[in-house]
Short mmCIF file of C-alpha atoms in Angstrom, two decimals:
data_model
loop_
_atom_site.label_atom_id
_atom_site.label_comp_id
_atom_site.label_asym_id
_atom_site.label_seq_id
_atom_site.Cartn_x
_atom_site.Cartn_y
_atom_site.Cartn_z
CA ASN A 1 -61.19 -27.00 48.63
CA GLY A 2 -61.09 -30.58 47.43
CA ILE A 3 -59.16 -32.94 45.18
CA ASP A 4 -60.10 -34.98 42.15
CA THR A 5 -60.19 -38.45 43.69
CA ALA A 6 -60.47 -40.08 40.26
CA LEU A 7 -57.22 -38.45 39.14
CA TYR A 8 -55.42 -38.97 42.45
CA ASP A 9 -56.18 -42.62 43.05
CA PRO A 10 -53.41 -45.09 43.96
CA VAL A 11 -55.70 -47.96 42.99
CA ARG A 12 -55.86 -46.83 39.33
CA ASP A 13 -53.11 -44.27 38.79
CA PRO A 14 -51.37 -45.23 35.52
CA LEU A 15 -48.29 -43.18 36.43
CA LEU A 16 -47.34 -45.42 39.34
CA PRO A 17 -45.09 -48.47 39.04
CA ALA A 18 -47.54 -50.41 41.22
CA ARG A 19 -51.10 -49.91 42.49
CA TYR A 20 -52.29 -50.17 46.08
CA SER A 21 -55.22 -49.32 48.33
CA ALA A 22 -56.03 -48.62 51.97
CA GLN A 23 -57.17 -52.21 52.31
CA ASP A 24 -54.03 -53.57 50.63
CA PRO A 25 -51.21 -51.00 50.81
CA GLY A 26 -48.35 -53.46 50.36
CA SER A 27 -47.39 -52.28 46.86
CA LYS A 28 -46.64 -48.80 48.18
CA LYS A 29 -43.23 -50.37 48.96
CA VAL A 30 -42.68 -50.88 45.22
CA CYS A 31 -43.54 -47.21 44.57
CA ARG A 32 -41.15 -46.24 47.34
CA ARG A 33 -38.24 -48.25 45.97
CA GLU A 34 -38.72 -46.98 42.40
CA MET A 35 -39.03 -43.38 43.56
CA GLN A 36 -35.84 -43.71 45.59
CA LYS A 37 -34.02 -44.91 42.48
CA THR A 38 -35.47 -42.11 40.34
CA MET A 39 -34.46 -39.43 42.86
CA GLY A 40 -31.01 -40.90 43.39
CA ILE A 41 -31.35 -41.82 47.05
CA GLU A 42 -30.42 -45.06 48.77
CA THR A 43 -33.06 -47.79 48.77
CA ASN A 44 -32.88 -48.33 52.51
CA GLN A 45 -35.65 -48.49 55.11
CA ASN A 46 -35.20 -45.02 56.57
CA PRO A 47 -38.29 -42.86 56.17
CA VAL A 48 -38.41 -40.63 53.10
CA VAL A 49 -39.51 -37.05 53.81
CA ALA A 50 -40.82 -35.38 50.65
CA MET A 51 -41.81 -31.98 49.38
CA VAL A 52 -43.57 -31.04 46.14
CA THR A 53 -43.75 -27.27 46.27
CA ARG A 54 -43.01 -23.85 44.94
CA LEU A 55 -39.75 -22.66 46.44
CA THR A 56 -40.96 -19.37 47.88
CA TYR A 57 -40.95 -17.63 51.24
CA GLN A 58 -44.68 -18.26 51.69
CA LYS A 59 -44.07 -22.03 51.63
CA GLY A 60 -41.85 -21.96 54.72
CA ILE A 61 -38.62 -22.80 52.90
CA ASP A 62 -36.61 -20.56 55.19
CA LEU A 63 -37.56 -22.81 58.13
CA ILE A 64 -36.20 -25.85 56.32
CA ARG A 65 -33.02 -24.08 55.34
CA TYR A 66 -32.45 -22.98 58.95
CA ILE A 67 -32.54 -26.50 60.45
CA PHE A 68 -31.66 -28.65 57.45
CA GLU A 69 -28.32 -29.79 58.86
CA GLU A 70 -29.99 -30.81 62.13
CA MET A 71 -32.79 -32.55 60.24
CA MET A 72 -30.25 -34.61 58.33
CA GLN A 73 -28.80 -35.88 61.60
CA LEU A 74 -31.97 -37.96 61.82
CA PRO A 75 -32.02 -41.34 60.03
CA ILE A 76 -34.08 -40.05 57.10
CA SER A 77 -33.86 -39.33 53.40
CA PHE A 78 -35.21 -36.14 51.82
CA VAL A 79 -36.60 -35.59 48.32
CA LEU A 80 -37.84 -32.39 46.73
CA LEU A 81 -39.56 -31.51 43.48
CA GLY A 82 -40.11 -27.82 42.85
CA SER A 83 -38.87 -24.52 41.52
CA GLY A 84 -38.95 -20.90 42.55
CA ASP A 85 -36.51 -18.44 44.08
CA TRP A 86 -32.99 -18.94 42.80
CA ASP A 87 -31.33 -18.93 46.23
CA TYR A 88 -33.67 -21.65 47.48
CA GLU A 89 -33.05 -23.75 44.39
CA GLN A 90 -29.29 -23.44 44.87
CA PHE A 91 -29.56 -24.29 48.56
CA PHE A 92 -31.27 -27.60 47.88
CA LEU A 93 -28.90 -28.45 45.04
CA ASP A 94 -26.00 -27.76 47.42
CA MET A 95 -27.57 -30.05 50.04
CA GLN A 96 -27.93 -32.78 47.43
CA GLY A 97 -24.20 -32.51 46.83
CA ARG A 98 -23.44 -32.51 50.54
CA TYR A 99 -25.63 -35.55 51.28
CA PRO A 100 -25.29 -37.86 48.28
CA GLY A 101 -27.64 -40.81 48.45
CA ARG A 102 -29.75 -39.15 51.14
CA VAL A 103 -31.02 -35.98 49.46
CA GLY A 104 -32.63 -36.05 46.02
CA VAL A 105 -33.62 -32.80 44.30
CA ASN A 106 -35.39 -32.17 41.00
CA ILE A 107 -35.70 -28.48 40.11
CA GLY A 108 -38.76 -27.85 37.95
CA PHE A 109 -42.16 -29.44 37.80
CA ASP A 110 -43.06 -32.86 36.43
CA ALA A 111 -46.66 -33.97 37.01
CA ALA A 112 -45.85 -37.66 36.61
CA LEU A 113 -42.88 -37.47 38.98
CA SER A 114 -44.98 -35.58 41.53
CA ARG A 115 -47.45 -38.45 41.69
CA ARG A 116 -44.62 -40.98 42.07
CA ILE A 117 -43.23 -38.91 44.95
CA TYR A 118 -46.63 -38.69 46.64
CA ALA A 119 -46.90 -42.47 46.36
CA GLY A 120 -43.32 -43.34 47.24
CA ALA A 121 -42.63 -41.09 50.21
CA ASP A 122 -43.44 -41.88 53.83
CA LEU A 123 -43.82 -38.34 55.20
CA PHE A 124 -44.85 -35.15 53.41
CA LEU A 125 -43.52 -31.83 54.72
CA MET A 126 -45.57 -28.64 54.23
CA PRO A 127 -44.46 -25.91 56.68
CA SER A 128 -46.21 -22.98 54.99
CA ARG A 129 -46.07 -19.48 56.42
CA SER A 130 -49.59 -19.06 55.03
CA GLU A 131 -51.85 -21.36 53.01
CA ALA A 132 -55.39 -20.45 51.99
CA CYS A 133 -56.20 -24.14 51.63
CA GLY A 134 -53.49 -26.27 50.10
CA LEU A 135 -53.94 -29.40 48.06
CA SER A 136 -50.69 -31.27 48.60
CA GLN A 137 -51.53 -32.41 52.12
CA MET A 138 -54.77 -33.95 50.81
CA ILE A 139 -53.09 -35.60 47.82
CA ALA A 140 -50.35 -36.99 50.07
CA SER A 141 -52.98 -38.44 52.39
CA ARG A 142 -54.76 -40.05 49.46
CA TYR A 143 -51.51 -41.83 48.59
CA GLY A 144 -50.83 -42.88 52.18
CA THR A 145 -48.02 -40.41 52.85
CA VAL A 146 -48.37 -38.85 56.30
CA PRO A 147 -48.49 -35.02 56.28
CA ILE A 148 -46.36 -32.81 58.51
CA VAL A 149 -47.83 -29.31 58.34
CA ARG A 150 -47.87 -25.96 60.04
CA GLU A 151 -51.20 -25.06 61.61
CA THR A 152 -52.27 -22.31 59.23
CA GLY A 153 -55.25 -21.77 56.95
CA GLY A 154 -56.48 -24.86 55.18
CA LEU A 155 -53.64 -26.95 56.57
CA TYR A 156 -55.08 -26.43 60.04
CA ASP A 157 -58.57 -27.25 58.74
CA THR A 158 -57.60 -30.54 57.11
CA ILE A 159 -54.78 -32.01 59.21
CA LYS A 160 -55.17 -32.69 62.93
CA PRO A 161 -52.28 -33.77 65.17
CA TYR A 162 -51.66 -37.42 65.85
CA GLY A 163 -51.88 -37.97 69.60
CA PRO A 164 -51.29 -40.64 72.23
CA ASP A 165 -54.88 -41.77 71.72
CA ARG A 166 -54.02 -42.31 68.02
CA SER A 167 -56.45 -39.62 66.96
CA GLY A 168 -55.52 -37.16 64.23
CA ASN A 169 -54.28 -37.66 60.69
CA GLY A 170 -50.81 -36.15 60.63
CA PHE A 171 -48.24 -34.10 62.51
CA THR A 172 -48.61 -30.38 63.10
CA PHE A 173 -46.85 -27.42 64.69
CA ALA A 174 -48.35 -24.02 65.47
CA SER A 175 -45.57 -21.44 65.77
CA TYR A 176 -43.62 -20.36 62.72
CA HIS A 177 -40.45 -21.67 64.30
CA ALA A 178 -37.86 -23.97 62.74
CA HIS A 179 -37.20 -26.03 65.84
CA ASP A 180 -40.91 -26.56 66.47
CA MET A 181 -41.00 -28.02 62.98
CA LEU A 182 -37.95 -30.15 63.69
CA HIS A 183 -39.62 -31.46 66.86
CA VAL A 184 -42.62 -32.83 64.96
CA ILE A 185 -40.37 -34.26 62.24
CA ARG A 186 -38.64 -36.21 65.01
CA GLU A 187 -42.03 -37.34 66.33
CA ALA A 188 -43.07 -38.52 62.86
CA GLU A 189 -39.78 -40.35 62.37
CA GLY A 190 -40.30 -42.03 65.74
CA LEU A 191 -43.79 -43.19 64.81
CA TYR A 192 -42.43 -44.56 61.55
CA ARG A 193 -40.30 -46.95 63.62
CA ASP A 194 -43.46 -48.12 65.39
CA THR A 195 -44.47 -50.23 62.40
CA GLU A 196 -47.90 -51.33 63.56
CA ASN A 197 -49.18 -47.88 64.54
CA PHE A 198 -47.62 -46.18 61.52
CA ARG A 199 -49.30 -48.65 59.15
CA ALA A 200 -52.60 -48.06 60.93
CA LEU A 201 -52.19 -44.30 60.41
CA VAL A 202 -51.39 -44.81 56.71
CA LYS A 203 -54.55 -46.86 56.21
CA LYS A 204 -56.57 -44.30 58.14
CA ILE A 205 -55.50 -41.27 56.11
CA MET A 206 -56.03 -43.07 52.81
CA LYS A 207 -59.71 -43.46 53.71
CA ILE A 208 -60.36 -39.76 54.41
CA ASP A 209 -62.78 -38.18 51.95
CA PHE A 210 -61.09 -35.06 50.59
CA SER A 211 -63.22 -35.11 47.44
CA TRP A 212 -65.17 -32.15 46.08
CA ASN A 213 -68.36 -34.02 47.01
CA ALA A 214 -67.47 -33.71 50.67
CA SER A 215 -66.50 -30.04 50.27
CA ALA A 216 -69.71 -29.27 48.36
CA GLU A 217 -71.82 -30.76 51.15
CA LYS A 218 -70.14 -28.45 53.66
CA TYR A 219 -70.74 -25.42 51.45
CA ASP A 220 -74.36 -26.45 50.99
CA ALA A 221 -74.86 -26.83 54.73
CA LEU A 222 -73.30 -23.41 55.34
CA TYR A 223 -75.51 -21.69 52.75
CA ARG A 224 -78.62 -23.33 54.21
CA ARG A 225 -77.74 -22.05 57.68
CA LEU A 226 -77.33 -18.54 56.29
CA ILE A 227 -80.75 -18.48 54.66
#
């Protein structure tokens, strides 16, 4: 799969309150502050963990529900845009009430708001039970928001774990296990506090080519090998 890099482009996106690039990502802070205000969370310096997703079992929502209270013991904020199963919707609305100023929830889908969340968040959570490819992890990377994904399907293909050697382009966990997910969320939050290395990772992921041109070249190479 691939993304439309002309549509998803923080340098030119007209839906953002400010534009930025991998070479000059400073204005991402403006997008962050405005998104925090829109989603009703405090404009502090704690990392913002975001989700833009369908609220279904396949998307790993049960993992989040299982450890949400523990996750909120970390110095983070959480924002969600999505809709789906009624019980999941109600859970997140309840958590917004329980953690005012730290949890922001918008039930439904708003294309403009989704782009502002991609641009304004620091970490993007995608713990899918299964995912044929997935686009959100690539869009988040394009906007400099570090993905946290489960190693399944296309998520495993596109996101590799950040290691001590500073390789990789996100945070991953293999088992479909809530506390494994929580562990890598803690790791990501820790890296966020390491300002220099986190900024380097942001710049790195913004430069990755997730365009259809890159995907088409891989398909072409595969077809040529087959014939």
